[in-house]
Structure formats: C-alpha cells, structure tokens
mmCIF file of C-alpha atoms in Angstrom:
data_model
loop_
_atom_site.group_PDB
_atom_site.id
_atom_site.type_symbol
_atom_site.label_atom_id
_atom_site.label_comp_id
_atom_site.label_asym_id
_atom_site.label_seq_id
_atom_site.Cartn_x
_atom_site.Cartn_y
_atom_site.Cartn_z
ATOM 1 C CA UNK A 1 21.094 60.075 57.664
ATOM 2 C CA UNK A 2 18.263 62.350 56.174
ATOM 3 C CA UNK A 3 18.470 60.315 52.765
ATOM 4 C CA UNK A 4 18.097 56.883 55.059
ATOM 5 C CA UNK A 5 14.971 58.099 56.841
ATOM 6 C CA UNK A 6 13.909 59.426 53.122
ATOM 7 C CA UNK A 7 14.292 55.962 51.277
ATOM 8 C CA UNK A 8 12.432 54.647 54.596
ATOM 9 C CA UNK A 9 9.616 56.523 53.912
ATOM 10 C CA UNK A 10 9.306 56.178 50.602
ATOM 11 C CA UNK A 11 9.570 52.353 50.821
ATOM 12 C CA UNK A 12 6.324 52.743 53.288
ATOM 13 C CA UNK A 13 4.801 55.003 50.991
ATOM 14 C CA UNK A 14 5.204 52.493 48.163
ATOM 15 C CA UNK A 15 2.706 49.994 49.242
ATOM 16 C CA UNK A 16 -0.005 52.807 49.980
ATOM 17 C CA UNK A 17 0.289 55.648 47.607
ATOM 18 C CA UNK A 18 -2.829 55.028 45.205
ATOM 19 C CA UNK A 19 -4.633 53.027 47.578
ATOM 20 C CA UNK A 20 -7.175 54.842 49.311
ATOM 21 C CA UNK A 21 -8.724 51.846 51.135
ATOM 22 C CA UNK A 22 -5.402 51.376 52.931
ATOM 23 C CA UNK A 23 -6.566 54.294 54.891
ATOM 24 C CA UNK A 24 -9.461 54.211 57.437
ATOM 25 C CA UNK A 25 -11.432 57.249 57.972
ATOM 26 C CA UNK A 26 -9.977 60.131 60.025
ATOM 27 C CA UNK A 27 -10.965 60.300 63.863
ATOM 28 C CA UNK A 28 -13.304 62.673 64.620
ATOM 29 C CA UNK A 29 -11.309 65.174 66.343
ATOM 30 C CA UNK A 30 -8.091 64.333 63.721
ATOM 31 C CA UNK A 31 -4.814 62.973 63.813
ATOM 32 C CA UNK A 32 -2.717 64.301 67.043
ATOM 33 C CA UNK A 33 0.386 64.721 64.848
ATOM 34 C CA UNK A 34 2.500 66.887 68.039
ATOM 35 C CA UNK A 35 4.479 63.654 68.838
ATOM 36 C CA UNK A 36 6.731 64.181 65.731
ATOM 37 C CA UNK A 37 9.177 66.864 65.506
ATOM 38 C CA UNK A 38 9.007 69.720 63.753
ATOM 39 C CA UNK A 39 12.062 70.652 62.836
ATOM 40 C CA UNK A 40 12.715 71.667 59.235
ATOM 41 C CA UNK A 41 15.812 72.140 57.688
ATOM 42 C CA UNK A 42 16.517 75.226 55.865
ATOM 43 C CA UNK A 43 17.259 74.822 51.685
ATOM 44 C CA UNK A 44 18.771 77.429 49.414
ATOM 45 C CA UNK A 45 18.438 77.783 46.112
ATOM 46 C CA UNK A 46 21.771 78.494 43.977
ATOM 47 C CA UNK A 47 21.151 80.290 41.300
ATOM 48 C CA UNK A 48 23.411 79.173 38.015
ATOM 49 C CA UNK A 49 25.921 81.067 36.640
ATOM 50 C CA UNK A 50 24.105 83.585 34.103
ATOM 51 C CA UNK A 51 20.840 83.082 35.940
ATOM 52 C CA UNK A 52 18.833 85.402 37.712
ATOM 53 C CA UNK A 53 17.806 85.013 41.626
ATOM 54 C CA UNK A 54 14.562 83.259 42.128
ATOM 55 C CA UNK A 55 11.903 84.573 43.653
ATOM 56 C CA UNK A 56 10.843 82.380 46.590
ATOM 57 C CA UNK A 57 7.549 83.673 48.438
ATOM 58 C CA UNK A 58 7.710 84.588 52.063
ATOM 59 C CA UNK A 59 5.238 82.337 52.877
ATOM 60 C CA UNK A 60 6.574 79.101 51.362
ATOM 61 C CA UNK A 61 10.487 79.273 51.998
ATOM 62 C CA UNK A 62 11.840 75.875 50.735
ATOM 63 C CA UNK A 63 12.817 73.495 53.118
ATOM 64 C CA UNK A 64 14.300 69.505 52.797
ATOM 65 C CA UNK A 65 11.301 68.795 54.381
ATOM 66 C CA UNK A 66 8.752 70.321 51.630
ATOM 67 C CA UNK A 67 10.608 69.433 49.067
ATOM 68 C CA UNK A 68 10.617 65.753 49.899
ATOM 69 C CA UNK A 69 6.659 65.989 50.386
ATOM 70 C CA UNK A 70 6.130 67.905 47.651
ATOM 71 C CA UNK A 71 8.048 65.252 45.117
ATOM 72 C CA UNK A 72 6.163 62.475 47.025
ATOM 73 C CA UNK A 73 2.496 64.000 45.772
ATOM 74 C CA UNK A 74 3.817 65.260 42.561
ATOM 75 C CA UNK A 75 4.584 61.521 41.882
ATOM 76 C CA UNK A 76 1.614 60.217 43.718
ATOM 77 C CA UNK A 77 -1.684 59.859 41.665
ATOM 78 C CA UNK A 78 -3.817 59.743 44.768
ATOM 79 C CA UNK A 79 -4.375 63.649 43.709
ATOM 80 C CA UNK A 80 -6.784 62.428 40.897
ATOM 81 C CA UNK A 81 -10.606 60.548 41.354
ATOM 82 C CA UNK A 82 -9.465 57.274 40.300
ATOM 83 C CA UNK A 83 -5.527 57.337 41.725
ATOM 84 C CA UNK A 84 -5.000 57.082 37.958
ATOM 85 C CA UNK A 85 -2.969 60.471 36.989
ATOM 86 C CA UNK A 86 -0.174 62.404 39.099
ATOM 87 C CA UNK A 87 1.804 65.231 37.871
ATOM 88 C CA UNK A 88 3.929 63.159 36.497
ATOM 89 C CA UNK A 89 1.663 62.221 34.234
ATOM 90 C CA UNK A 90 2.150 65.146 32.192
ATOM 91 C CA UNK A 91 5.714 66.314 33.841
ATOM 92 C CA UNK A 92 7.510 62.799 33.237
ATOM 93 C CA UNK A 93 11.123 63.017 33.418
ATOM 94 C CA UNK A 94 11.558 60.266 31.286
ATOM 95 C CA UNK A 95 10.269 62.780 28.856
ATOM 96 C CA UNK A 96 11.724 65.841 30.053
ATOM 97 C CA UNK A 97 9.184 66.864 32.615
ATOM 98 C CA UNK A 98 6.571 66.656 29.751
ATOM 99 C CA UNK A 99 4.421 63.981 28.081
ATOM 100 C CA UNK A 100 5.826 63.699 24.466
ATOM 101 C CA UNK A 101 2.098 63.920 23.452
ATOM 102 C CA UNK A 102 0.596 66.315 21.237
ATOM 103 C CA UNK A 103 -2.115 67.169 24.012
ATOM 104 C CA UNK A 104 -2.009 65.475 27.475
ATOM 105 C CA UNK A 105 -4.176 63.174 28.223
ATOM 106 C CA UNK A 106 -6.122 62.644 32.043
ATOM 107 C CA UNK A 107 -8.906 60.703 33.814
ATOM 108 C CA UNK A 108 -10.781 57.985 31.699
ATOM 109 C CA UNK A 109 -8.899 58.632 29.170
ATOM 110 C CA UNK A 110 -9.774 62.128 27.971
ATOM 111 C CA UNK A 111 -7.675 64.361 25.701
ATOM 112 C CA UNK A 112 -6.664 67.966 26.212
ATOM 113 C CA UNK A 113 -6.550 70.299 23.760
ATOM 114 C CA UNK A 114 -3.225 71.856 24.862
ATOM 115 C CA UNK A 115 0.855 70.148 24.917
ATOM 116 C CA UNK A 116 2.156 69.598 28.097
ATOM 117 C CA UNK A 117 4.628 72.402 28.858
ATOM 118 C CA UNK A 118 8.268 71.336 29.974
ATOM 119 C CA UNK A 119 8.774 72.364 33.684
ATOM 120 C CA UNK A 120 12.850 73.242 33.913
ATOM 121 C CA UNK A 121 13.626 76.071 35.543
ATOM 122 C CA UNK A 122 9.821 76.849 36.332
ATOM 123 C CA UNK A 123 10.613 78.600 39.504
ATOM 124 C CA UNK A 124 12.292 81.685 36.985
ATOM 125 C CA UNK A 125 9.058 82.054 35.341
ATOM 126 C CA UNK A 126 7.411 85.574 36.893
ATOM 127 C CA UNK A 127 5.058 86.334 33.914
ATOM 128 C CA UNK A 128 2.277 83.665 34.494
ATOM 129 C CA UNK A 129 2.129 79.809 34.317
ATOM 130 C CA UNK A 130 0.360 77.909 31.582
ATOM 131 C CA UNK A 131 0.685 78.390 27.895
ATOM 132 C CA UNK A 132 -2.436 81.256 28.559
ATOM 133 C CA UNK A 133 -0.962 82.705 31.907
ATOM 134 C CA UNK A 134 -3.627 82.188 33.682
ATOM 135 C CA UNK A 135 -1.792 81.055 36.713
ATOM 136 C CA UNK A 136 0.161 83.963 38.575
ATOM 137 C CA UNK A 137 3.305 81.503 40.666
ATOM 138 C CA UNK A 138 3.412 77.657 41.075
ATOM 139 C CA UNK A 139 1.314 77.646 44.046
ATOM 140 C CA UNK A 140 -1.750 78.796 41.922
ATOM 141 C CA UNK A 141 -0.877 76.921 38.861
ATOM 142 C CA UNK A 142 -0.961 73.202 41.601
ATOM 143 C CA UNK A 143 -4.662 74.315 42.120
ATOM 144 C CA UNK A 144 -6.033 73.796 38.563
ATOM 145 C CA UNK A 145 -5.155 70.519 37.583
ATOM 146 C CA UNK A 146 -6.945 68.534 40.430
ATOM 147 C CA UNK A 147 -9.790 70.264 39.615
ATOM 148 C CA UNK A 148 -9.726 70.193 35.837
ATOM 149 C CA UNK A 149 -12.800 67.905 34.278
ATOM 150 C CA UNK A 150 -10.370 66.868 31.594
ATOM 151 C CA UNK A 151 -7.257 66.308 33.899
ATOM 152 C CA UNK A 152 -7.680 64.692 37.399
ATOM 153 C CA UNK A 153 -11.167 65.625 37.562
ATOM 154 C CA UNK A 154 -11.322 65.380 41.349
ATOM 155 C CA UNK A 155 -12.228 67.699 44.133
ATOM 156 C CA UNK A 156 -10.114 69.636 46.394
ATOM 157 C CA UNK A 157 -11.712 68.634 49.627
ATOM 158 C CA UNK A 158 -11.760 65.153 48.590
ATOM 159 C CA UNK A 159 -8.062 65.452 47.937
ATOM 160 C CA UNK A 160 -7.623 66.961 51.385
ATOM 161 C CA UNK A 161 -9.763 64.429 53.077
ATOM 162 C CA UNK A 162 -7.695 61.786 51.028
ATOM 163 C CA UNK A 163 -4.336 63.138 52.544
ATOM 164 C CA UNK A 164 -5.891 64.190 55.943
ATOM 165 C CA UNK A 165 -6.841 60.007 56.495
ATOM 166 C CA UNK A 166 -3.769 58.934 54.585
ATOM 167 C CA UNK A 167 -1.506 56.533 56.952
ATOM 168 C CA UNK A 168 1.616 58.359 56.029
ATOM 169 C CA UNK A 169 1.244 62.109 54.454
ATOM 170 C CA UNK A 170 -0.436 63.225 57.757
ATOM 171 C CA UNK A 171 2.946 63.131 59.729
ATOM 172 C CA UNK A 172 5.223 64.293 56.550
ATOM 173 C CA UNK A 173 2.571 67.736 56.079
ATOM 174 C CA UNK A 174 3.832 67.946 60.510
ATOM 175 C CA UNK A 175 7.778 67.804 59.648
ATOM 176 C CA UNK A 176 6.712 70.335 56.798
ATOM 177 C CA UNK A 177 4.645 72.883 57.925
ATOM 178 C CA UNK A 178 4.036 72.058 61.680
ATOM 179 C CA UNK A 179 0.487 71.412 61.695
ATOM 180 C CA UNK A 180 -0.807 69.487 64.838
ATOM 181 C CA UNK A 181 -3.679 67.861 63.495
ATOM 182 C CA UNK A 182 -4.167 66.090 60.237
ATOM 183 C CA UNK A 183 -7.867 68.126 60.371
ATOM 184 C CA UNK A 184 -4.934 71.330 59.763
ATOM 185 C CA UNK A 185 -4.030 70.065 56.480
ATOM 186 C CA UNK A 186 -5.492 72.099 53.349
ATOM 187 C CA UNK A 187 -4.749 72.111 49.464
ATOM 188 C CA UNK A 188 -2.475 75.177 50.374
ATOM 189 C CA UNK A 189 -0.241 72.684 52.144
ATOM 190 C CA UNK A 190 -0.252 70.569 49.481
ATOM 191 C CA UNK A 191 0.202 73.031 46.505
ATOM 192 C CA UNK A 192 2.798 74.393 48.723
ATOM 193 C CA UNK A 193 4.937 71.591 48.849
ATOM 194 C CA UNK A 194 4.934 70.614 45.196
ATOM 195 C CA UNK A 195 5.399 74.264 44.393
ATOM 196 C CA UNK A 196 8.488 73.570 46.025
ATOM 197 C CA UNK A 197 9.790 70.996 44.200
ATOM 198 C CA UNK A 198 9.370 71.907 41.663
ATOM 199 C CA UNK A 199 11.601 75.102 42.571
ATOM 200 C CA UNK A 200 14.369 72.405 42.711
ATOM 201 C CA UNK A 201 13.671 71.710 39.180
ATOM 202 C CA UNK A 202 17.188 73.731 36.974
ATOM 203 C CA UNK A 203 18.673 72.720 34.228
ATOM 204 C CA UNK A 204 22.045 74.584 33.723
ATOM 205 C CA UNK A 205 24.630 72.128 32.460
ATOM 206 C CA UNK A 206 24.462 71.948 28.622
ATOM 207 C CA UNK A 207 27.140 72.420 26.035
ATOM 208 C CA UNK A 208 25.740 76.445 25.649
ATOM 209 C CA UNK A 209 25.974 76.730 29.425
ATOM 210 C CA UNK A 210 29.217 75.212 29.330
ATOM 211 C CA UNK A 211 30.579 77.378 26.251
ATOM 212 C CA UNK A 212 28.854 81.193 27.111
ATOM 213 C CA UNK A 213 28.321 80.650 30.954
ATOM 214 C CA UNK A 214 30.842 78.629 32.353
ATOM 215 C CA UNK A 215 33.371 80.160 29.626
ATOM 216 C CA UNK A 216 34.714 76.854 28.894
ATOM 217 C CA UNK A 217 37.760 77.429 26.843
ATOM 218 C CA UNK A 218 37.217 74.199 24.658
ATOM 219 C CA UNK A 219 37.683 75.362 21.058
ATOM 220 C CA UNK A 220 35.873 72.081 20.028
ATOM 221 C CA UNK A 221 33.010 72.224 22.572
ATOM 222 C CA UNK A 222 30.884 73.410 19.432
ATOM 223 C CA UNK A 223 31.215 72.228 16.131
ATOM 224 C CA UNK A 224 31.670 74.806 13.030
ATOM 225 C CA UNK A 225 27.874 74.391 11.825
ATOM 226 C CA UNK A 226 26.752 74.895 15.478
ATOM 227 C CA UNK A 227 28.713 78.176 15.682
ATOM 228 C CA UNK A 228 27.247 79.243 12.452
ATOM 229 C CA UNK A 229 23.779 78.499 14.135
ATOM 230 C CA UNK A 230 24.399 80.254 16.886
ATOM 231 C CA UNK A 231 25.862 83.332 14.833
ATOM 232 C CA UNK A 232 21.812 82.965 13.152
ATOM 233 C CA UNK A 233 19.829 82.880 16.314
ATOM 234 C CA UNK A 234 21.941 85.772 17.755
ATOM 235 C CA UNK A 235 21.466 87.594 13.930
ATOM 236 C CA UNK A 236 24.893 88.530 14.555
ATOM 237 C CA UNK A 237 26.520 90.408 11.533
ATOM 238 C CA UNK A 238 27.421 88.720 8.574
ATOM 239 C CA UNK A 239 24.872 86.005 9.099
ATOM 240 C CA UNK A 240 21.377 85.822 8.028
ATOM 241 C CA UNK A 241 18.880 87.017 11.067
ATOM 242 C CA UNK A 242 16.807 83.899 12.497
ATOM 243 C CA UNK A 243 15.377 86.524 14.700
ATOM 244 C CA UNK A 244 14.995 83.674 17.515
ATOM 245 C CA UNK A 245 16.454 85.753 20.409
ATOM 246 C CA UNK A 246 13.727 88.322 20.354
ATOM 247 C CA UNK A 247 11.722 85.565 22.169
ATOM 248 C CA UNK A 248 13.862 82.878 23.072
ATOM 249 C CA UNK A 249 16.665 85.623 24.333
ATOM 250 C CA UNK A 250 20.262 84.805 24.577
ATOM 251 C CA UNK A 251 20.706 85.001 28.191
ATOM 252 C CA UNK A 252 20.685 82.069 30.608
ATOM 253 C CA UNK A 253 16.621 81.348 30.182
ATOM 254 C CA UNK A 254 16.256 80.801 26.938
ATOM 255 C CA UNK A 255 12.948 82.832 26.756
ATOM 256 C CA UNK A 256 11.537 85.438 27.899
ATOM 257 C CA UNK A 257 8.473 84.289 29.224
ATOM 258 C CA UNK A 258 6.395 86.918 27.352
ATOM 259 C CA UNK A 259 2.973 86.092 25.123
ATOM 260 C CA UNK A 260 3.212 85.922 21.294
ATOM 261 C CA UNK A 261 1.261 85.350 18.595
ATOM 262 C CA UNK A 262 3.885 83.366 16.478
ATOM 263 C CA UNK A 263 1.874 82.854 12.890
ATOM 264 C CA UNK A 264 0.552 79.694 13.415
ATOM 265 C CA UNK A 265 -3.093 80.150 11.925
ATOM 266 C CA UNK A 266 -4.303 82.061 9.327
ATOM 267 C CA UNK A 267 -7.078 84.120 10.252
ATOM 268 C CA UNK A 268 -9.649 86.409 9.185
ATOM 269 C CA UNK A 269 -9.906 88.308 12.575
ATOM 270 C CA UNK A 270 -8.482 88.283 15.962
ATOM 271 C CA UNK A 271 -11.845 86.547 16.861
ATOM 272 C CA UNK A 272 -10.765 83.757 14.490
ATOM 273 C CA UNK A 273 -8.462 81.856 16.253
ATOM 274 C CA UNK A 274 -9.375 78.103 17.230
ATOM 275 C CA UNK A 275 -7.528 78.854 20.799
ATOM 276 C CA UNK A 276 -7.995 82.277 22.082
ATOM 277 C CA UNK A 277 -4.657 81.282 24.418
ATOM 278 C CA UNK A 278 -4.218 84.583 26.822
ATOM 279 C CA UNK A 279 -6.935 86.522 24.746
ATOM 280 C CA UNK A 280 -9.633 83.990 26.772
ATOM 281 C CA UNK A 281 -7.663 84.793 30.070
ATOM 282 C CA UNK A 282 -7.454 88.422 29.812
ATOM 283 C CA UNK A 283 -10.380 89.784 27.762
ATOM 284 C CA UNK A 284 -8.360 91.723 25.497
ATOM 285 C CA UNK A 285 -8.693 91.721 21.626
ATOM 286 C CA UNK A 286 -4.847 91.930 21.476
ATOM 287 C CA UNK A 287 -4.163 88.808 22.871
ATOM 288 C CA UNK A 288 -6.026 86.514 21.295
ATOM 289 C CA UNK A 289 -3.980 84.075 19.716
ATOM 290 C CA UNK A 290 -1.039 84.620 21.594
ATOM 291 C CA UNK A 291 0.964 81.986 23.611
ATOM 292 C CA UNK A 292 3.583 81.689 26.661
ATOM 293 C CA UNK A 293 7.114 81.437 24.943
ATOM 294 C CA UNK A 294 8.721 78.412 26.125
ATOM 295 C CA UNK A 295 12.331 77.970 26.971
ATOM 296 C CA UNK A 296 14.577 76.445 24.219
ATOM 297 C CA UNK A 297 16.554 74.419 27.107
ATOM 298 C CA UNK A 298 16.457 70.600 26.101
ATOM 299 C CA UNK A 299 14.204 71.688 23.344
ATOM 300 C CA UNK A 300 15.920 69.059 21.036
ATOM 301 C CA UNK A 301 13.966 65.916 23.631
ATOM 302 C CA UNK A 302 10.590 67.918 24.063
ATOM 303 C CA UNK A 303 8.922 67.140 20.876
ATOM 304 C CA UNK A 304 6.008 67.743 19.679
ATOM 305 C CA UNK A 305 6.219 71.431 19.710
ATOM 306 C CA UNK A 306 4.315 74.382 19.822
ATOM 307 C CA UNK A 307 1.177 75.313 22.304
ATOM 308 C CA UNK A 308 -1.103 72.359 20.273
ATOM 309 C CA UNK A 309 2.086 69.950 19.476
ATOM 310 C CA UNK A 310 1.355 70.260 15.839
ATOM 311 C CA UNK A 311 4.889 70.406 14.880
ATOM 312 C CA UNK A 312 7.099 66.528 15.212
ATOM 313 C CA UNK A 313 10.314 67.864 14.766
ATOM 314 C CA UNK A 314 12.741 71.145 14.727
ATOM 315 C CA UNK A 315 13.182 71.308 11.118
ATOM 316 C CA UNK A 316 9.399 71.560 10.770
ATOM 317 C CA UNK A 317 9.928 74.725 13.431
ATOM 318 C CA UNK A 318 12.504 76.080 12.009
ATOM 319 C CA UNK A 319 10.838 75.622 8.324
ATOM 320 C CA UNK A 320 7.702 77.256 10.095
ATOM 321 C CA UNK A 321 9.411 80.508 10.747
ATOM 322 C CA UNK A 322 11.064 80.474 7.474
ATOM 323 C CA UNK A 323 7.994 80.273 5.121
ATOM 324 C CA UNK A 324 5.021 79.430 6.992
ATOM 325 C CA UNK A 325 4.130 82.335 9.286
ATOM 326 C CA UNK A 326 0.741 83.507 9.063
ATOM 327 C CA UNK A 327 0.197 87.634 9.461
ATOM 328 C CA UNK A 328 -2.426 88.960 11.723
ATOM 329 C CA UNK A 329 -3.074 92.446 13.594
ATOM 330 C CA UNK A 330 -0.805 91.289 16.546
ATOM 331 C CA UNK A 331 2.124 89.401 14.724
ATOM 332 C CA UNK A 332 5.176 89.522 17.002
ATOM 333 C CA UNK A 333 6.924 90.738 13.979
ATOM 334 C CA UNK A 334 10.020 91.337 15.095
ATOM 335 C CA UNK A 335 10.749 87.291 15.422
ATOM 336 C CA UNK A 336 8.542 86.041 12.746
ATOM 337 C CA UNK A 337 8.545 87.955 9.182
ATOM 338 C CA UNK A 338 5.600 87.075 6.855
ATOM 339 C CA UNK A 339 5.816 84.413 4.626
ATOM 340 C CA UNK A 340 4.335 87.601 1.898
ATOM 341 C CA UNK A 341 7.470 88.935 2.352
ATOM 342 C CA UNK A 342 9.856 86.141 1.279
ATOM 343 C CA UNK A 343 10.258 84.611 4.777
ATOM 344 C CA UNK A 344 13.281 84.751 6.768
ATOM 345 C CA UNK A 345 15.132 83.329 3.480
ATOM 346 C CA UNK A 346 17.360 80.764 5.228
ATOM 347 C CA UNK A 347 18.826 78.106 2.957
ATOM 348 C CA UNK A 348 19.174 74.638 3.913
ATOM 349 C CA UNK A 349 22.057 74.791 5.205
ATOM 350 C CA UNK A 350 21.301 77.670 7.649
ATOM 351 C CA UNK A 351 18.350 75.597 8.399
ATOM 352 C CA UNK A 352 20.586 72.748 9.305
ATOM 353 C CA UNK A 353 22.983 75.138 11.476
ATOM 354 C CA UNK A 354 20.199 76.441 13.087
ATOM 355 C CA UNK A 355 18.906 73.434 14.351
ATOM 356 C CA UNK A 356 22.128 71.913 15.141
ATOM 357 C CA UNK A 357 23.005 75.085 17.751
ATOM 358 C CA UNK A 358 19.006 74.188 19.093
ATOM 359 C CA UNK A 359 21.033 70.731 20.180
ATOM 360 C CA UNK A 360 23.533 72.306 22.397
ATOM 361 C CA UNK A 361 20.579 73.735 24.814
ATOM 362 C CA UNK A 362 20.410 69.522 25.887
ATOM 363 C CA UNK A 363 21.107 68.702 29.548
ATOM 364 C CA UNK A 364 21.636 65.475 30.173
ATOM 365 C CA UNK A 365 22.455 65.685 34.251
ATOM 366 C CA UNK A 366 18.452 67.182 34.355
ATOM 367 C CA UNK A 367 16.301 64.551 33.159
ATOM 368 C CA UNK A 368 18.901 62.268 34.955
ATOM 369 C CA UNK A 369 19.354 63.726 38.115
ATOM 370 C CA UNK A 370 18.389 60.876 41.120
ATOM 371 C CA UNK A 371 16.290 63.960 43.491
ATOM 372 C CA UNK A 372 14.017 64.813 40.391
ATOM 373 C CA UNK A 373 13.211 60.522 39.867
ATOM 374 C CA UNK A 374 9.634 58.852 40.724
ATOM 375 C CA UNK A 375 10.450 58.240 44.988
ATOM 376 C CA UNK A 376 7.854 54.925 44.444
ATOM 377 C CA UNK A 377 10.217 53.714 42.020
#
C-alpha cells in the first residue's frame, strides 16, 4: 500500500517539481498542515556483512517517510535559482551517483574546479564530507551546495519559501517531521531528509563482497590474474607491494576516509599547490595538498579520477603510483613511493592484475536498484 500512495505522489509531483509558478504564494498565517497524519514509520539500517554500524544522529532517525522526501528533493531541481540543477546533477545514478565529468558543472553553465565525488555508502563516512572535509555529517554537507555561486547559486530562504508555497512538499515535510504549518518548514528539514536518503545509499554486492564477505566458496568467482591483483593490493608475500590498502584498506569500505597528499603535483613548497584541498579548510601547513580518499567500490564506472578528474582511466592510476608520484614534505609515503626511487616497479603485467582485481569492487544491483532511481521518472 505505502509504495501505491508513493507512485501517487510522485505522479502529482511530476507535473510541478521545477515549476515554481504552479505554486501561489503562501497564506499569511501558513499552510494548516494538522489535517494529515503524522505517523511515520520506523526504518533500520542493516549494516552488510563486513561493514561497520552506521552512525545515525539522534535527531534525524530515518524513517519511510524522510526517506521518500528526501529522494523527492534530491531529484528535484527546484533547490537551485533557475530549477535547472538537483543533486542529481552531480550524484546521477546513471553514472554511479557522480557526473562522469572532470569537474561538475552548475547554474548557467559554470564549471567547478573539483570531480564530483561518488556517494555509496556515504552514511559510513565519519571523517568529513567533501574531497577538503569541510563538511562534518550529511546534514552539513546538504547546506553548501544550494548556496554555492558556482553550483545552485540560490538562497536558503528562497529555497524554504519555494518549498513552504509548494502545492505538494508542504504536506510530505507533515508525514516527515510533524510540522503543523508550512511557515515550520526550514532548510534543516530539508537537509534532513536528503541526509537520509542518502543513508539508504550501500553498495555491498560485488564479486569481492561476494568472495571475502559473503565467503562464497566459488573457486572461479575470481579469475587467476584477479587473484594475483588482489595478492598486490594486499602486498601479500611473494607479490610485489601496490601499497593500495594503506588508503584504500582491505576491509568492507574500501578506504579509509583519511586525507592524503597522493603525489599528484610537483611542488616547490607546501604553499605551492594549485588546490590547497584540506590545507584551505583547516589552516594547517601540513595539509595542504591533501585530499579525502575515496572508496574503490565501483571504482571501475566512476571515471575520471582523482580530486580534479585528471586521470581517464585506471591504468593511468595505477601507472601514476608506479612512476609518477611527486615527493613533497607531507607525502603519504607509505602508499605512494617516489618516482626518485624507482617507483613501485610493477611490470605490465602486475599492472594489468592490478587493475583487473579494481573490477571486482563493481556492483551492479547499486546503480540499478529501483528506490535509489529519479521518482519523476
């Protein structure tokens, strides 16, 4: 029944989301929204096998409810000026939950300078949001975009009036949250609810999920030249160290959400980089130059890589950490070895393994998955 009244309301939505002439201006004293229930049902999180348990705050405990709004707006471009960019924009699951752009690109057609960073399993990430951190938890990283000049480049209480005179959201922020008048609903309602969705978001069901998770017993889940890749990322003995775990760790993640400088520019100084990354977010010398560490999960369908997409394909990666790395004071030189001293010294077809064990981390059921689609679609 709750996926009937769903479709329902998304079919309404359809012919008013990203028209904001469809909605007259609110009454003076608000909507009266206490003639619809508020009765929200309860929704758990189940954490994969190998995972750890999400944090959820105490304040925003995930409900059907939310997480049905919260998809809604994150599809919804009425967020930006001109109703021309949603989150989806730059999370598109067509693309993985990112653009397949070198840097995004938002209202009137302006360019970032940043990639868009794949969103699976966002609700794991406790060490900051944003290739610079600069967000603490998904309810502060919601805030920024809106707001961004070169994003949606819209205002937050335009947004809110927007939703607050809106002939549909008004009632859906009531079976939500419980407000009573549309005049009651804030951005922190509407960060909240995309925050949850995007909770929702896990990807969990690769061929490495299946083989060191799930302990599939298939001898021929992996191939021989994707267990000799995986015996190089782990640097297990006998095979020549790749060094990728110390970031991208072994366990269920994929990374361990820490900020590295990975040797992508050659520079003079720690002043010297062209993007400061978390060095410009926390003041510090030390961090200047250093980037969030993405997960590796579906890694082989999120091209271009790296914090400025510079990189087209995984053998360019891969080549990258095997001759190309650039030294500086804060190297994270335990995963990336100098190019001045002979690289990691992979041959081609270590290269090849490598990159062929990157493959396995591809989840198919994610990007596919019917609750994670565009709701106006």
């Amino acid at each position: 029944m709750k996926k009937i009244i769903f479709v329902a309301l998304v079919a309404a939505l359809s012919f008013i989301a990203c028209k904001d002439d469809d909605a007259g201006p609110t009454p003076p004293n608000g909507i009266d929204l206490t003639g619809t229930p508020y009765d929200p049902t309860s929704h758990s999180i189940i954490n994969p096998e190998g995972f750890p348990n999400m944090t959820i705050p105490d304040d925003n405990l995930l409900t059907e409810e939310g997480i049905d709004l919260g998809r809604m707006l994150f599809f919804d471009p009425i967020l930006s000026l001109d109703s021309t960019i949603s989150c989806a924009s730059c999370h598109d699951p067509a693309k993985i939950f990112a653009d397949g752009s070198a840097v995004s690109t938002g209202v009137n057609g302006l360019m970032g300078d940043r990639s868009s960073m794949p969103i699976m399993n966002i609700g794991y990430a406790e060490k900051g949001l944003f290739w610079d951190g600069r967000a603490a938890h998904l309810e502060d990283q919601a805030l920024g975009p809106v707001e961004n000049p070169i994003e949606m480049l819209e205002t937050w209480s335009h947004v809110e009036e927007k939703i607050r005179s809106h002939a549909v959201y008004p009632f859906e922020f009531r079976k939500a949250f419980g407000v009573e008048n549309s005049d009651e609903i804030t951005r922190d309602h509407i960060t909240k609810a995309i925050a949850q969705f995007e909770r929702t978001l896990i990807s969990a069901n690769s061929r490495y999920d299946k083989k060191f998770h799930q302990f599939d017993t298939d001898p021929f889940l992996l191939t021989d030249k994707e267990v000799d890749g995986r015996n190089i990322y782990y640097d297990e003995p006998g095979s020549t160290d790749a060094h990728c775990a110390h970031c991208h760790d072994g366990q269920a993640m994929l990374t361990t959400n820490d900020y590295f400088n990975n040797g992508l520019d050659s520079v003079a100084t720690l002043n010297d980089f062209p993007d400061l990354g978390l060095g410009k977010v926390s003041g510090k010398l030390s961090d200047n130059g250093r980037f969030r560490t993405p997960s590796l999960r579906n890694i082989a369908l999120t091209a271009p890589y790296m914090h400025d997409g510079r990189f087209q394909t995984l053998e360019e990666v891969v080549e990258h950490y095997n001759s190309g790395v650039h030294t500086a004071a804060n190297l994270k030189a335990e995963s990336t070895i100098p190019s001045s001293q002979g690289g990691l010294g992979l041959t081609e077809y270590e290269k090849e393994a490598l990159v062929a064990f990157l493959h396995t981390f591809t989840d198919t059921t994610y990007f596919s998955n019917p609750d994670f689609q565009n709701p106006f679609e």
